[in-house]
Coordinates of N, CA, C and O in Angstrom, one line a residue:
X1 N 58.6 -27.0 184.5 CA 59.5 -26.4 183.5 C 60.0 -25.1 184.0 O 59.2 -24.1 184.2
X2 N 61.3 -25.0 184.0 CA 61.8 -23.7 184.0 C 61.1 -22.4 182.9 O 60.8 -21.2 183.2
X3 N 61.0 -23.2 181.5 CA 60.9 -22.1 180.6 C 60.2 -22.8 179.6 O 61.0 -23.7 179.5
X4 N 59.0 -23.1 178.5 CA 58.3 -23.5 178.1 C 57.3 -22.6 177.7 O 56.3 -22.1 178.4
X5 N 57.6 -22.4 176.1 CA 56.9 -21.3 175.3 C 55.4 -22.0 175.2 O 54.5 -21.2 174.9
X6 N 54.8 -23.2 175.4 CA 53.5 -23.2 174.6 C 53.4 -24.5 176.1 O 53.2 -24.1 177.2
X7 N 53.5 -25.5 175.9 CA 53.2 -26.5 176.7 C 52.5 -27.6 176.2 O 51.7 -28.4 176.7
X8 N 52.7 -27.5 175.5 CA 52.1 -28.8 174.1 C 51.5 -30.3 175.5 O 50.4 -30.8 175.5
X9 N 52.3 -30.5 176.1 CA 51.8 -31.4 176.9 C 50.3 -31.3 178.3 O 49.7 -32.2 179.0
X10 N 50.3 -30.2 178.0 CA 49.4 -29.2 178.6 C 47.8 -29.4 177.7 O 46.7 -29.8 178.0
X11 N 48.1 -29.1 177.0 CA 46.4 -29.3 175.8 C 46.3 -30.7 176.0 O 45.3 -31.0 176.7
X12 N 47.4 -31.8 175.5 CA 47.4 -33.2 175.5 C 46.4 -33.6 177.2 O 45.2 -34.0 177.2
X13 N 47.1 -33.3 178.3 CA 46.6 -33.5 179.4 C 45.0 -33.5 179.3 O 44.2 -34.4 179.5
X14 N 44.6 -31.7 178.7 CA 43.7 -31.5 179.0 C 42.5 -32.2 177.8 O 41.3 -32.6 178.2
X15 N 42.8 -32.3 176.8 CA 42.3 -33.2 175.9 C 41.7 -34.6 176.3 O 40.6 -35.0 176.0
X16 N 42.7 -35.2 177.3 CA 42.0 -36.5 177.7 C 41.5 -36.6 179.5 O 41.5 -37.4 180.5
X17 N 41.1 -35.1 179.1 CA 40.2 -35.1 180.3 C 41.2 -34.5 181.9 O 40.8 -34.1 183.0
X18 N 42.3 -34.8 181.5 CA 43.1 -34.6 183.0 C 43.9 -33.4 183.1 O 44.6 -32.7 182.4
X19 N 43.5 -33.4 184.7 CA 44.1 -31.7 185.2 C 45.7 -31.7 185.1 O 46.3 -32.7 185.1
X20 N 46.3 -30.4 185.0 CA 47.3 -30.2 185.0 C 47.9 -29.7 186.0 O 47.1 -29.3 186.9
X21 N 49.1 -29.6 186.2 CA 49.7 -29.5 187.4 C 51.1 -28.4 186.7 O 52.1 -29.1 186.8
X22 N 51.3 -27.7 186.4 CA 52.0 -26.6 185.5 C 53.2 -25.3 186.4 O 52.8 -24.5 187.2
X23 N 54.4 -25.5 186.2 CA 54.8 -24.2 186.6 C 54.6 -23.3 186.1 O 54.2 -23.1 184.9
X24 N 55.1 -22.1 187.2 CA 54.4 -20.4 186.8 C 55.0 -19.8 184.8 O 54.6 -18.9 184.1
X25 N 56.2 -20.7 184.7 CA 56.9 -20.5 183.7 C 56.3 -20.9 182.5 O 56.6 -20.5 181.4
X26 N 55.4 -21.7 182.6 CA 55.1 -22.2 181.2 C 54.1 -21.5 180.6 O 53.1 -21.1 181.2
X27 N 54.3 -21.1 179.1 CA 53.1 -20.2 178.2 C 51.6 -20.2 179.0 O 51.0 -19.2 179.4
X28 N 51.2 -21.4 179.1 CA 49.8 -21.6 179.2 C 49.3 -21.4 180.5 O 48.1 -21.1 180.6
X29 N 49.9 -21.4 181.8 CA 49.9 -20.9 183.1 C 48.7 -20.3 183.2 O 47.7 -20.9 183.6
X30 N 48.7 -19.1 182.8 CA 47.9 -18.0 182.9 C 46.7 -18.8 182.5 O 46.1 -19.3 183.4
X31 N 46.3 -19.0 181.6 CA 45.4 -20.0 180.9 C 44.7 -21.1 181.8 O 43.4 -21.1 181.9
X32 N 45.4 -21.9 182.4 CA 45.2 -23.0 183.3 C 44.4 -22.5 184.5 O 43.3 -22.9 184.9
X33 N 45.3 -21.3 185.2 CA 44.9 -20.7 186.2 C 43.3 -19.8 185.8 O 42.5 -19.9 186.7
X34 N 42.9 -19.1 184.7 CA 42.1 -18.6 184.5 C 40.7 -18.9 184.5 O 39.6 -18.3 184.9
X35 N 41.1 -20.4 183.8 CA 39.8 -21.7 183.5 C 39.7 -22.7 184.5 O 38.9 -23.6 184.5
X36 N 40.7 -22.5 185.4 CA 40.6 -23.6 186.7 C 40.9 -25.1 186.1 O 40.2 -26.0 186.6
X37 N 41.8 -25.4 185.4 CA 42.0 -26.2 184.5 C 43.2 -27.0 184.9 O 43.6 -27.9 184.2
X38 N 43.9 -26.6 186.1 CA 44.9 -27.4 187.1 C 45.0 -26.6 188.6 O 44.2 -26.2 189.4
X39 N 46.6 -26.5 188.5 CA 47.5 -25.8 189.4 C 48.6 -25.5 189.0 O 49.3 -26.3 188.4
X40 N 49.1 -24.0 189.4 CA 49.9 -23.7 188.6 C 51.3 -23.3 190.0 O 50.9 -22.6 190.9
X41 N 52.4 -23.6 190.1 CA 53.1 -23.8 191.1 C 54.4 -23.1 190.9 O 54.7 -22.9 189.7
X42 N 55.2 -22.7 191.8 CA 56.7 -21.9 191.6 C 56.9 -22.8 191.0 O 56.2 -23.8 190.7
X43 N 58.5 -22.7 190.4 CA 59.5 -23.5 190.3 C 60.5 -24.1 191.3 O 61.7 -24.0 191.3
X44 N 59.6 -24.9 192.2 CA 60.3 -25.3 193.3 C 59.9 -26.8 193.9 O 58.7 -27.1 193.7
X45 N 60.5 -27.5 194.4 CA 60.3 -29.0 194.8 C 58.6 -28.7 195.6 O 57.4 -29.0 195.2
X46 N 59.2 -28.0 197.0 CA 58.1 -28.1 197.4 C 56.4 -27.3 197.4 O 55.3 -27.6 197.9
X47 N 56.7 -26.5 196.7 CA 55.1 -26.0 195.9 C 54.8 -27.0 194.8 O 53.7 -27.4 194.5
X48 N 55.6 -27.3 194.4 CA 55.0 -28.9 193.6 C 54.6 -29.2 194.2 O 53.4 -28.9 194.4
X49 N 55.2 -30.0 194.9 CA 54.6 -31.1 195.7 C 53.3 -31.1 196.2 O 52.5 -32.0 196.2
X50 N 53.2 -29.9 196.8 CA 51.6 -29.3 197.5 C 50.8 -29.7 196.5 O 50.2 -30.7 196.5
X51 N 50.8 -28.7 195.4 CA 49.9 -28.8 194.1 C 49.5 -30.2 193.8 O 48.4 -30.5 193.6
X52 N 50.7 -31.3 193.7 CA 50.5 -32.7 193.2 C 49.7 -33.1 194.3 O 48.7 -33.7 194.0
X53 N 49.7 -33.0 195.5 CA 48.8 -33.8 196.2 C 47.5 -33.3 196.5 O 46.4 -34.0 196.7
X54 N 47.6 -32.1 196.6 CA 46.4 -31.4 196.6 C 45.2 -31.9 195.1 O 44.0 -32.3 195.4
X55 N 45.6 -31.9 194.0 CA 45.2 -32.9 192.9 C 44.8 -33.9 193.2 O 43.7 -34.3 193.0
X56 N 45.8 -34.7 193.9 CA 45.8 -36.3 193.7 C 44.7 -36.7 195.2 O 44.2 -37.8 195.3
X57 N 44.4 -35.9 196.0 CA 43.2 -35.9 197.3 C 42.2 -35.4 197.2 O 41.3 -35.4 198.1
X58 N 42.0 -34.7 195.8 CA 40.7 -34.0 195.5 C 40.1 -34.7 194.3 O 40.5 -34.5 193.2
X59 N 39.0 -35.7 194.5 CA 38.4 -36.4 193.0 C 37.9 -35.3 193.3 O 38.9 -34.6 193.2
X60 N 36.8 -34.3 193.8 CA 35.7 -33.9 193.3 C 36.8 -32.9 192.3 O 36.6 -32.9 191.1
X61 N 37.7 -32.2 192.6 CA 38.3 -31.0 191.9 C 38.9 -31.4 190.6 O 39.4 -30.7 189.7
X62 N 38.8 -32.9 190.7 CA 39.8 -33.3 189.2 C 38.5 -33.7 188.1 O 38.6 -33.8 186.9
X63 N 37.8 -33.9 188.4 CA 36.1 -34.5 187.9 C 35.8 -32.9 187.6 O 35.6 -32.7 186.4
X64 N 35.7 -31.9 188.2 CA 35.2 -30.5 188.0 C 36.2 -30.1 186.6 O 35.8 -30.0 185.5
X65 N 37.5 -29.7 187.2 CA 38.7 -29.9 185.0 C 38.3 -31.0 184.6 O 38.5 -30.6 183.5
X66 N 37.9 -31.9 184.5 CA 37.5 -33.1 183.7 C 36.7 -32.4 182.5 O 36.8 -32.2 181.3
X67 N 35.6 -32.0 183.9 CA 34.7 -31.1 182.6 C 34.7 -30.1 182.1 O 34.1 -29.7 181.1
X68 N 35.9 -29.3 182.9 CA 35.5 -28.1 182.0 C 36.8 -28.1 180.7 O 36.9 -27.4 179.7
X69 N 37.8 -29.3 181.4 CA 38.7 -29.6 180.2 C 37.7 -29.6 178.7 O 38.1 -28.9 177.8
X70 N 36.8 -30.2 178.5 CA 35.8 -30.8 177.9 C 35.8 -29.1 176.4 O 35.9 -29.1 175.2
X71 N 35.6 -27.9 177.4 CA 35.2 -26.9 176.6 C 36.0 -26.0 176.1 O 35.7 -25.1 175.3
X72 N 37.4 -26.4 176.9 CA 38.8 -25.5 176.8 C 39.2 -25.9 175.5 O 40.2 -25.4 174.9

């Protein structure tokens, strides 16, 4: 997201356990990044992209937000 005051989709994610993948723009960023609770990426194709795969090749790192999704 370019611009995204809260991230409502962001709690939802984290609620059912799964990591987020978030641009620098969205409210909760700082939040995600603080709790280790995704990745948080420019506003740009390819730092996405990093971040998504970097996610998508790490079970142990998505199992680790799994749980700490759990407390957030």
């Amino acid at each position: 997201s370019h611009s995204e005051n809260f991230g409502m989709v962001v709690i939802e994610a984290l609620a059912a356990g799964l990591p987020c993948a978030v641009s620098e723009k969205v409210g909760l960023a700082e939040a995600v990044q603080r709790h280790r609770l995704g990745r948080v990426s420019p506003v740009a194709p390819a730092p996405l992209a990093a971040v998504l795969d970097d996610l998508l090749a790490d079970e142990a790192a998505r199992a680790d937000i799994a749980r700490r999704a759990e407390g957030a």
